[in-house]
Amino acid sequence: MRLSALLITWHLKKKYNVNASDWLSAEPHLKYPLTYDGSGKLEDGILYMSDDPDFVMPSHKLSKTFLILTGATFCISPADYPNLCILPQSVPLRELATFLQEIFALYEDWNQALFDSRLNGASIQQLFDLTDQIIPNPMILVGMDFTIIASKKTPYEQMEPPVLGADEETRDLVNALKSDQNYEEAFYRTGYFYYPGNQIATPSLCVNIFQQGQTAFRLMIYEGEIPLDDTFGFLLEYLAKMISHALLVNPMADHGSALSLHQIFSNLLTDPSADYVEISQQLSAAGWLSSHSYQCILLKTGILDFKNLTLRSICGYVENTIPASCAVEHQGNVVIYVDLDLCSLPFDEVSQKLAGFIRDSLLNAGYSRKMLGHFNFQRQYQQALLALQVGRRVNPSLWIHHFNQDIALRYIMEQSTKKLPAYMICHEKLIALKNADAGSHTQLYRTLRCYLENHQSVTRTAQALFIHRSTLLYRLEKIQDFMKSDFSNPNELLYLLLSFHLLELEGD
C-alpha cells in the first residue's frame, strides 16, 4: 500500500526529533524505502534514505518523491525543498530502514485485512474494528437521514433506535446541524474534508459516500489521537471505498421493512383502496385492537428537513417520546398514529408532550380528533391535514392546530362556498339588512348578530353593545319589521348565524 510523505513524517515525529519541509505531500505516492547511493535521478513514487555526509541535493524539485537524510550534520534548509526530512545524525540508517519497514507493514497488513474481510462478507462494524489500530479516534458512519450504520468509541453505539435525533440527548444535535450552513454545503463535497462543527456538533474529518449520484452516507472521525487534517485523509477515503462496496453488496434495510406497524400504516396511507378488513386483522395481530381509540397527528416539515433528510430522526423521536405510537414518512411529512388505550399518557398530554419538540424543530402539526376503531384511519389523516391547512390560514403564527370547533366550522364554511360565493347562499334578508345598514349607519346588522350570539338576551346584548336597554328594544323592533324572521325557529337561527360567519369569511 502506498503512503504519503505527510503520514510517514507523522510517524517519524512520534519517535525522532524531525526537521521537516514546510510542504509535505499528502498524496499516497510512496512505495517501500530505498537507500540512495548518490547516483542517478530520484524517481517518482520512491522513499529514499541517505546517510552520506556529502549528499548533494538534486537540481530538480521533489514532488512525488520523499527524501530522508540522517547520519551527518547537513546544512540544508528543509524549507528550500518539499518532501524532505532531516533526522539527527545519531539515528543509524539501519534503524531508520527498519522503522520505515514497520510503518509500511502496518498499513499493508491493514489493507490486506480489509480485503479479506470483504471477501468473507464482513460487516461495516467489523471494518471499523479492523481500522482501530490505524485510526484510533472515535468514528461513525451515518446515513444522511441520521441513521447510525456503525460506530466506534462514540456515545451512540447502544442507542435504540439507532437514529440521531431520535431521543432527547441527540435531538438538539440534529436541530443544530440542519440549520448549519457548513453542514448543508458538506452534502456536495467529494474526497475528504474537514467539518468545523458548531456549538453542539464537534469537529470531524469526513468523507461522503455516494449512491446514484447523491450523498447517501458520511464517514466521520472525531478529535483524538490522530489529527483531523490532511495526514490521514487518504486513508479515510480508502476506508470509505471499502464501506461503499459493503453497502452495495449488503444494502441497508429500509426503516419500516421489519416493523409490521410501519408496513401497515404506510400501505394504508399510500393505497386509498386498501382493504380495511385485512388492515384491521393485521393491526389486531400487532396488539392494536378495534376496541381501542386512536388519534392521528400530521407533522408538516420544512425546507431544512427536506434538505437535511431529518424525517427518520423525527419518526424515531416521536416513537421514543409517545408510547404506543407509530410514525411513518408520507409525502415528505410525518404521519403519526397513537393507540390511546395502549398509550400511558392521557389524551391531552400527548399534544403537550410534543409541543416543545415541534416548536424547537420548526415544524407545524395538525391533530385529528379521538376516534374509536380501525375504520377511520384514512379519515383521521384527512382530518389532521385539514386541521393543519385551515389552521395555518386562520392562525399562521401558531405551531399546532387541532381539529376543534373553530377549525371544523371554518372548513364547513369554506366547503359551502366552493361553487357559489357567500352572498348567493346567505340569508337574503340579512344581506339586504347589511346593505341598508351601510347606507343609513343604523348598526342594525351588528345589533342582530350580537343579539343572536347572546342567545336573544336583551340584558347581555345591551351590555355587550354599551347601549341602553330601551335603545336595544327600539333597534330589535326595527330589525323585526325589516326581516320578518321567526327567531324562535331553530333552522332560521342556524341559517342566520351561519350567514353571519360566511359573510365575515367573504370579507377576509
Coordinates of C-alpha atoms in Angstrom, one line a residue:
M1 CA 0.0 0.0 0.0
R2 CA 1.4 3.4 -1.0
L3 CA 1.8 6.0 1.7
S4 CA 2.2 9.8 1.8
A5 CA 5.2 11.9 2.9
L6 CA 3.0 13.6 5.4
L7 CA 1.8 10.4 7.0
I8 CA 5.3 8.9 7.2
T9 CA 6.6 12.2 8.8
W10 CA 3.8 12.0 11.4
H11 CA 5.1 8.6 12.4
L12 CA 8.7 9.7 12.4
K13 CA 7.9 12.6 14.7
K14 CA 6.4 10.3 17.2
K15 CA 9.9 8.6 17.6
Y16 CA 12.5 11.1 16.5
N17 CA 13.4 14.8 16.6
V18 CA 12.5 15.6 13.0
N19 CA 13.3 18.7 10.9
A20 CA 10.8 18.6 8.0
S21 CA 10.0 20.6 5.0
D22 CA 7.3 23.3 5.2
W23 CA 5.5 21.4 2.5
L24 CA 4.9 17.7 2.6
S25 CA 2.7 15.9 0.1
A26 CA -0.5 14.3 1.4
E27 CA -0.9 12.2 -1.7
P28 CA -0.1 8.4 -1.3
H29 CA 2.7 8.2 -3.9
L30 CA 5.3 6.3 -2.0
K31 CA 6.4 2.7 -2.1
Y32 CA 8.8 0.9 0.3
P33 CA 12.1 2.8 1.1
L34 CA 15.3 2.5 -0.8
T35 CA 18.8 3.7 0.1
Y36 CA 20.1 6.4 -2.2
D37 CA 23.7 5.8 -3.4
G38 CA 24.2 9.3 -4.7
S39 CA 24.0 8.4 -8.4
G40 CA 21.1 8.8 -10.8
K41 CA 17.9 10.8 -10.7
L42 CA 15.5 10.4 -7.8
E43 CA 12.5 8.6 -9.3
D44 CA 8.9 9.5 -8.5
G45 CA 7.0 7.3 -6.1
I46 CA 10.1 6.2 -4.1
L47 CA 11.0 7.0 -0.5
Y48 CA 14.8 7.5 -0.4
M49 CA 17.1 7.3 2.6
S50 CA 20.7 8.6 2.8
D51 CA 23.4 8.9 5.5
D52 CA 26.0 10.3 3.1
P53 CA 27.6 13.3 4.7
D54 CA 28.5 14.7 1.3
F55 CA 25.0 14.3 -0.1
V56 CA 24.2 16.9 -2.8
M57 CA 20.6 17.9 -3.2
P58 CA 19.3 17.2 -6.7
S59 CA 18.7 20.0 -9.1
H60 CA 15.0 19.1 -9.6
K61 CA 12.3 19.6 -7.0
L62 CA 10.8 16.7 -5.2
S63 CA 7.1 16.5 -5.8
K64 CA 6.3 12.7 -5.8
T65 CA 9.4 11.6 -4.1
F66 CA 10.3 11.7 -0.4
L67 CA 13.9 12.1 0.9
I68 CA 15.1 11.4 4.5
L69 CA 18.6 12.4 5.4
T70 CA 20.4 11.1 8.5
G71 CA 23.8 10.2 9.9
A72 CA 25.5 13.5 9.4
T73 CA 25.2 17.2 10.0
F74 CA 23.5 18.7 7.0
C75 CA 23.5 22.4 6.2
I76 CA 20.4 22.2 4.1
S77 CA 17.3 24.1 5.0
P78 CA 14.2 21.9 4.7
A79 CA 12.3 25.0 3.7
D80 CA 14.2 25.0 0.4
Y81 CA 12.8 21.7 -0.8
P82 CA 9.4 19.9 -0.5
N83 CA 9.2 16.4 0.8
L84 CA 12.4 16.5 2.8
C85 CA 13.1 15.2 6.3
I86 CA 16.4 15.6 8.2
L87 CA 16.9 13.3 11.3
P88 CA 19.6 13.6 13.9
Q89 CA 23.0 12.1 12.9
S90 CA 22.7 9.7 15.9
V91 CA 20.0 7.8 14.1
P92 CA 21.6 4.9 12.2
L93 CA 20.4 4.2 8.7
R94 CA 19.7 0.6 9.5
E95 CA 17.4 1.6 12.4
L96 CA 15.6 4.1 10.2
A97 CA 15.1 1.5 7.5
T98 CA 13.7 -1.0 10.0
F99 CA 11.3 1.6 11.4
L100 CA 10.1 2.6 7.9
Q101 CA 9.6 -1.0 7.0
E102 CA 7.4 -1.4 10.1
I103 CA 5.3 1.6 9.1
F104 CA 4.7 0.2 5.6
A105 CA 4.0 -3.2 7.0
L106 CA 1.4 -1.8 9.4
Y107 CA -0.7 -0.3 6.6
E108 CA -0.1 -3.2 4.3
D109 CA -1.5 -5.6 6.9
W110 CA -4.5 -3.3 7.4
N111 CA -5.1 -3.2 3.7
Q112 CA -5.0 -7.0 3.4
A113 CA -7.2 -7.4 6.5
L114 CA -9.8 -5.1 4.8
F115 CA -9.7 -7.1 1.6
D116 CA -10.0 -10.4 3.4
S117 CA -12.9 -9.2 5.5
R118 CA -14.8 -8.1 2.4
L119 CA -14.2 -11.4 0.7
N120 CA -15.7 -13.0 3.8
G121 CA -18.7 -10.7 3.8
A122 CA -17.7 -8.8 6.9
S123 CA -20.0 -6.1 8.3
I124 CA -19.2 -2.4 8.3
Q125 CA -18.8 -2.6 12.1
Q126 CA -16.0 -5.3 11.6
L127 CA -14.3 -2.9 9.1
F128 CA -14.4 -0.3 11.9
D129 CA -12.8 -2.7 14.4
L130 CA -10.0 -3.6 11.9
T131 CA -9.3 0.1 11.5
D132 CA -8.9 0.9 15.2
Q133 CA -5.2 0.3 15.2
I134 CA -4.8 2.7 12.2
I135 CA -7.3 5.3 13.2
P136 CA -7.9 5.1 17.0
N137 CA -10.1 8.2 17.1
P138 CA -13.9 7.9 17.6
M139 CA -15.5 7.0 14.3
I140 CA -19.1 6.8 12.9
L141 CA -20.8 6.0 9.7
V142 CA -24.2 7.7 9.5
G143 CA -26.8 7.9 6.8
M144 CA -27.8 11.3 5.6
D145 CA -31.1 10.7 7.2
F146 CA -29.2 10.4 10.5
T147 CA -29.4 6.6 10.7
I148 CA -26.3 5.2 12.5
I149 CA -24.9 2.4 10.5
A150 CA -21.8 1.7 12.5
S151 CA -20.0 3.5 15.4
K152 CA -16.7 3.1 17.3
K153 CA -15.9 4.8 20.6
T154 CA -18.9 7.2 20.4
P155 CA -21.8 7.6 22.8
Y156 CA -24.2 6.3 20.1
E157 CA -23.2 2.6 19.9
Q158 CA -26.0 1.3 22.0
M159 CA -28.7 3.8 21.1
E160 CA -32.1 2.3 20.2
P161 CA -33.4 3.1 17.7
P162 CA -30.0 3.9 16.1
V163 CA -31.1 7.2 14.6
L164 CA -29.6 10.6 15.7
G165 CA -32.3 12.9 16.8
A166 CA -34.5 10.0 18.0
D167 CA -34.0 10.8 21.7
E168 CA -33.7 13.9 23.9
E169 CA -29.8 13.6 24.1
T170 CA -29.3 13.9 20.3
R171 CA -32.4 16.0 19.3
D172 CA -30.6 19.3 19.8
L173 CA -27.7 17.9 17.7
V174 CA -29.9 17.3 14.7
N175 CA -31.6 20.7 15.0
A176 CA -28.2 22.4 15.1
L177 CA -26.9 20.5 12.1
K178 CA -30.0 21.1 9.9
S179 CA -29.6 24.9 10.3
D180 CA -25.8 24.9 9.9
Q181 CA -24.7 26.2 6.5
N182 CA -21.4 24.4 6.7
Y183 CA -23.3 21.1 7.2
E184 CA -25.6 21.8 4.3
E185 CA -22.7 22.7 2.0
A186 CA -20.9 19.5 3.0
F187 CA -23.6 17.4 1.1
Y188 CA -21.8 18.2 -2.1
R189 CA -18.2 17.6 -1.1
T190 CA -16.1 15.0 -2.8
G191 CA -13.0 13.5 -1.2
Y192 CA -12.1 14.0 2.4
F193 CA -13.0 17.3 4.1
Y194 CA -12.9 19.0 7.5
Y195 CA -16.2 19.9 9.1
P196 CA -15.5 22.7 11.8
G197 CA -18.6 21.8 13.9
N198 CA -20.8 24.3 15.7
Q199 CA -21.8 25.0 19.3
I200 CA -23.2 21.4 19.7
A201 CA -21.7 19.3 16.9
T202 CA -18.0 18.5 17.3
P203 CA -15.4 19.0 14.5
S204 CA -14.7 16.0 12.3
L205 CA -12.8 14.7 9.3
C206 CA -15.4 13.4 6.8
V207 CA -15.9 11.5 3.5
N208 CA -19.2 11.4 1.7
I209 CA -20.3 8.1 0.3
F210 CA -22.4 8.5 -2.9
Q211 CA -25.2 6.3 -4.2
Q212 CA -26.8 7.0 -7.5
G213 CA -25.0 10.3 -7.8
Q214 CA -26.2 11.6 -4.4
T215 CA -24.6 11.7 -0.9
A216 CA -26.2 8.8 1.0
F217 CA -23.8 8.2 3.9
R218 CA -21.0 10.1 5.7
L219 CA -17.9 8.5 7.3
M220 CA -16.6 10.7 10.1
I221 CA -13.7 10.6 12.6
Y222 CA -13.7 12.9 15.6
E223 CA -10.9 14.5 17.6
G224 CA -8.5 12.1 19.3
E225 CA -5.0 10.6 18.9
I226 CA -4.6 11.4 15.2
P227 CA -5.0 14.9 13.7
L228 CA -8.1 16.0 11.7
D229 CA -6.0 17.3 8.8
D230 CA -4.6 16.0 5.5
T231 CA -2.4 13.4 7.3
F232 CA -5.0 10.7 7.4
G233 CA -7.4 12.0 4.8
F234 CA -6.4 9.5 2.0
L235 CA -6.8 6.6 4.5
L236 CA -10.3 7.7 5.4
E237 CA -11.1 7.9 1.7
Y238 CA -9.7 4.3 1.2
L239 CA -11.9 3.0 4.1
A240 CA -14.9 4.8 2.6
K241 CA -14.4 2.9 -0.7
M242 CA -14.4 -0.4 1.3
I243 CA -17.6 0.7 3.1
S244 CA -19.2 1.7 -0.2
H245 CA -18.6 -1.8 -1.6
A246 CA -20.0 -3.3 1.6
L247 CA -23.1 -1.1 1.3
L248 CA -23.5 -2.1 -2.4
V249 CA -23.2 -5.8 -1.7
N250 CA -25.3 -5.7 1.5
P251 CA -27.8 -2.8 1.1
M252 CA -29.2 -1.4 4.3
A253 CA -32.7 -2.4 5.2
D254 CA -35.5 0.2 4.9
H255 CA -36.7 1.8 8.1
G256 CA -40.0 0.0 8.2
S257 CA -39.2 -3.2 6.4
A258 CA -39.0 -5.3 9.6
L259 CA -41.7 -3.4 11.5
S260 CA -45.2 -4.6 10.8
L261 CA -46.9 -1.4 12.2
H262 CA -44.9 0.8 9.8
Q263 CA -45.8 -1.5 6.9
I264 CA -49.5 -1.4 7.7
F265 CA -49.8 2.3 8.0
S266 CA -47.5 3.0 5.0
N267 CA -49.7 0.8 2.9
L268 CA -52.9 2.4 4.3
L269 CA -51.7 5.9 3.5
T270 CA -50.5 5.2 0.0
D271 CA -53.4 2.9 -1.1
P272 CA -56.8 4.7 -1.0
S273 CA -58.5 1.4 -1.9
A274 CA -56.8 -0.6 0.9
D275 CA -58.8 -3.5 2.4
Y276 CA -59.8 -2.2 5.8
V277 CA -60.9 -5.7 7.0
E278 CA -57.4 -7.0 6.3
I279 CA -55.8 -4.0 7.9
S280 CA -57.9 -4.5 11.0
Q281 CA -56.8 -8.1 11.2
Q282 CA -53.1 -7.1 10.8
L283 CA -53.4 -4.3 13.5
S284 CA -55.2 -6.7 15.9
A285 CA -52.4 -9.2 15.5
A286 CA -50.0 -6.4 16.4
G287 CA -52.0 -5.6 19.6
W288 CA -53.8 -2.5 18.2
L289 CA -57.3 -3.7 18.7
S290 CA -60.5 -2.5 17.1
S291 CA -61.9 -1.7 20.6
H292 CA -59.2 0.9 21.1
S293 CA -59.3 4.6 20.4
Y294 CA -56.8 6.3 18.1
Q295 CA -55.5 9.7 17.2
C296 CA -53.7 10.9 14.0
I297 CA -51.0 13.6 14.1
L298 CA -49.5 15.2 10.9
L299 CA -46.2 16.9 11.2
K300 CA -45.5 19.3 8.4
T301 CA -41.8 19.5 7.7
G302 CA -39.9 22.5 6.3
I303 CA -37.2 23.2 3.7
L304 CA -34.4 22.5 6.3
D305 CA -35.9 19.0 6.9
F306 CA -36.1 18.4 3.1
K307 CA -32.5 19.4 2.6
N308 CA -31.1 17.5 5.5
L309 CA -33.3 14.4 5.4
T310 CA -34.4 14.6 9.0
L311 CA -37.7 12.6 8.6
R312 CA -36.3 9.4 10.0
S313 CA -34.9 11.1 13.1
I314 CA -38.3 12.9 13.6
C315 CA -40.1 9.5 13.4
G316 CA -37.6 8.0 15.9
Y317 CA -38.0 10.9 18.4
V318 CA -41.8 10.7 18.3
E319 CA -41.9 6.9 18.9
N320 CA -39.5 7.3 21.8
T321 CA -41.5 10.2 23.3
I322 CA -45.1 9.0 22.8
P323 CA -45.8 5.4 24.0
A324 CA -47.8 3.2 21.6
S325 CA -47.2 5.4 18.6
C326 CA -46.2 4.6 15.1
A327 CA -44.6 7.3 12.9
V328 CA -44.2 6.9 9.2
E329 CA -42.9 9.1 6.3
H330 CA -45.6 10.2 3.9
Q331 CA -45.4 12.7 1.0
G332 CA -42.4 14.5 2.6
N333 CA -44.1 14.8 6.0
V334 CA -44.5 12.6 9.1
V335 CA -47.8 10.9 10.0
I336 CA -48.3 9.6 13.5
Y337 CA -50.9 7.2 14.8
V338 CA -51.3 6.8 18.5
D339 CA -53.2 3.9 20.2
L340 CA -54.7 5.9 23.1
D341 CA -55.7 2.8 25.0
L342 CA -52.1 1.4 25.0
C343 CA -50.5 4.8 25.5
S344 CA -49.6 5.6 29.1
L345 CA -50.2 9.3 28.5
P346 CA -53.7 11.0 28.9
F347 CA -55.3 12.2 25.6
D348 CA -54.5 15.9 26.3
E349 CA -50.9 15.2 27.4
V350 CA -50.0 13.6 24.0
S351 CA -50.1 17.1 22.4
Q352 CA -48.3 18.7 25.4
K353 CA -45.5 16.1 25.2
L354 CA -44.7 17.0 21.6
A355 CA -45.3 20.8 21.8
G356 CA -41.7 21.8 22.7
F357 CA -40.2 19.4 20.1
I358 CA -42.5 20.8 17.3
R359 CA -41.6 24.4 18.2
D360 CA -37.8 23.8 18.5
S361 CA -37.7 21.7 15.3
L362 CA -39.6 24.4 13.3
L363 CA -42.4 22.0 12.5
N364 CA -46.2 22.5 12.2
A365 CA -48.7 20.0 13.4
G366 CA -52.3 19.1 12.7
Y367 CA -54.2 16.9 15.2
S368 CA -57.2 14.8 14.4
R369 CA -60.0 14.0 16.9
K370 CA -60.0 10.9 19.0
M371 CA -61.9 8.1 17.2
L372 CA -62.8 4.5 18.0
G373 CA -61.7 1.5 15.9
H374 CA -59.8 0.7 12.8
F375 CA -62.1 2.1 10.0
N376 CA -61.3 5.8 10.3
F377 CA -57.5 5.9 9.8
Q378 CA -57.7 7.5 6.4
R379 CA -60.4 10.0 7.5
Q380 CA -58.3 10.8 10.6
Y381 CA -55.3 11.6 8.4
Q382 CA -57.5 13.9 6.3
Q383 CA -58.8 15.5 9.5
A384 CA -55.3 16.2 10.7
L385 CA -54.4 17.5 7.3
L386 CA -57.4 19.8 7.3
A387 CA -56.6 21.0 10.8
L388 CA -53.1 21.9 9.6
Q389 CA -54.2 23.6 6.3
V390 CA -57.2 25.5 7.7
G391 CA -55.4 26.3 11.0
R392 CA -52.4 27.8 9.2
R393 CA -54.7 30.1 7.2
V394 CA -56.6 31.2 10.2
N395 CA -53.8 31.4 12.8
P396 CA -50.4 31.3 10.8
S397 CA -48.5 32.2 14.0
L398 CA -49.4 29.0 15.8
W399 CA -47.3 25.8 15.5
I400 CA -50.1 23.4 16.5
H401 CA -53.6 23.1 15.2
H402 CA -56.4 20.8 16.5
F403 CA -59.5 19.8 14.5
N404 CA -61.7 21.6 17.0
Q405 CA -64.9 23.6 16.7
D406 CA -63.3 26.6 15.2
I407 CA -61.4 24.6 12.5
A408 CA -64.5 22.4 11.8
L409 CA -66.8 25.5 11.3
R410 CA -64.2 27.2 9.1
Y411 CA -64.0 24.0 7.0
I412 CA -67.8 23.8 6.7
M413 CA -68.0 27.4 5.5
E414 CA -65.1 27.0 3.0
Q415 CA -66.7 23.9 1.6
S416 CA -70.1 25.6 1.3
T417 CA -68.7 28.5 -0.8
K418 CA -66.7 26.4 -3.3
K419 CA -69.3 26.6 -6.0
L420 CA -71.3 29.7 -5.0
P421 CA -70.0 32.8 -3.3
A422 CA -71.3 33.7 0.2
Y423 CA -73.6 36.4 -0.9
M424 CA -75.5 33.9 -3.1
I425 CA -76.2 31.3 -0.4
C426 CA -76.6 33.5 2.7
H427 CA -79.9 34.7 4.2
E428 CA -81.3 37.0 1.6
K429 CA -82.9 39.5 4.1
L430 CA -79.8 39.6 6.1
I431 CA -77.8 40.7 3.1
A432 CA -80.4 43.4 2.5
L433 CA -80.2 44.5 6.1
K434 CA -76.4 44.7 5.9
N435 CA -76.7 46.9 2.7
A436 CA -79.4 49.1 4.2
D437 CA -77.3 49.5 7.4
A438 CA -74.3 50.6 5.4
G439 CA -76.2 53.4 3.8
S440 CA -78.0 54.7 6.9
H441 CA -75.4 53.9 9.6
T442 CA -78.0 52.4 11.9
Q443 CA -75.9 49.5 13.2
L444 CA -78.9 47.1 12.9
Y445 CA -76.7 44.3 11.3
R446 CA -74.2 44.4 14.2
T447 CA -77.0 44.5 16.7
L448 CA -78.8 41.5 15.3
R449 CA -75.6 39.4 15.4
C450 CA -74.8 40.4 18.9
Y451 CA -78.4 39.6 20.0
L452 CA -78.4 36.1 18.4
E453 CA -74.9 35.3 19.7
N454 CA -76.0 36.2 23.3
H455 CA -79.0 33.8 23.0
Q456 CA -81.5 36.6 22.5
S457 CA -80.8 38.0 26.0
V458 CA -81.7 41.7 26.0
T459 CA -79.7 42.4 29.1
R460 CA -76.4 40.7 27.9
T461 CA -76.8 42.2 24.4
A462 CA -77.2 45.8 25.7
Q463 CA -74.2 45.3 28.0
A464 CA -72.1 44.0 25.1
L465 CA -73.1 46.9 22.8
F466 CA -72.8 49.5 25.6
I467 CA -76.3 50.9 24.8
H468 CA -79.4 51.4 26.9
R469 CA -82.0 48.7 27.1
S470 CA -84.6 50.9 25.5
T471 CA -82.3 51.7 22.6
L472 CA -81.8 48.0 22.0
L473 CA -85.5 47.3 22.1
Y474 CA -86.1 50.0 19.6
R475 CA -83.4 48.5 17.3
L476 CA -84.8 45.0 17.6
E477 CA -88.3 46.3 16.7
K478 CA -86.8 47.9 13.5
I479 CA -84.9 44.6 12.7
Q480 CA -88.1 42.6 13.1
D481 CA -90.0 44.9 10.8
F482 CA -87.3 44.6 8.2
M483 CA -86.5 40.9 8.5
K484 CA -90.0 39.4 9.2
S485 CA -88.0 36.5 10.7
D486 CA -89.1 33.9 13.3
F487 CA -86.2 34.0 15.8
S488 CA -87.8 31.1 17.7
N489 CA -87.3 28.7 14.7
P490 CA -84.0 26.8 15.2
N491 CA -83.4 26.4 11.5
E492 CA -83.9 30.2 11.0
L493 CA -81.4 30.9 13.8
L494 CA -78.8 28.4 12.4
Y495 CA -79.2 29.9 8.9
L496 CA -78.8 33.5 10.2
L497 CA -75.7 32.7 12.4
L498 CA -74.1 30.7 9.6
S499 CA -74.8 33.6 7.2
F500 CA -73.0 36.0 9.5
H501 CA -69.9 33.7 9.5
L502 CA -70.0 33.3 5.7
L503 CA -70.2 37.0 5.1
E504 CA -67.4 37.6 7.5
L505 CA -65.3 34.9 5.8
E506 CA -66.0 36.5 2.4
G507 CA -64.8 39.8 3.8
D508 CA -61.4 38.4 5.0

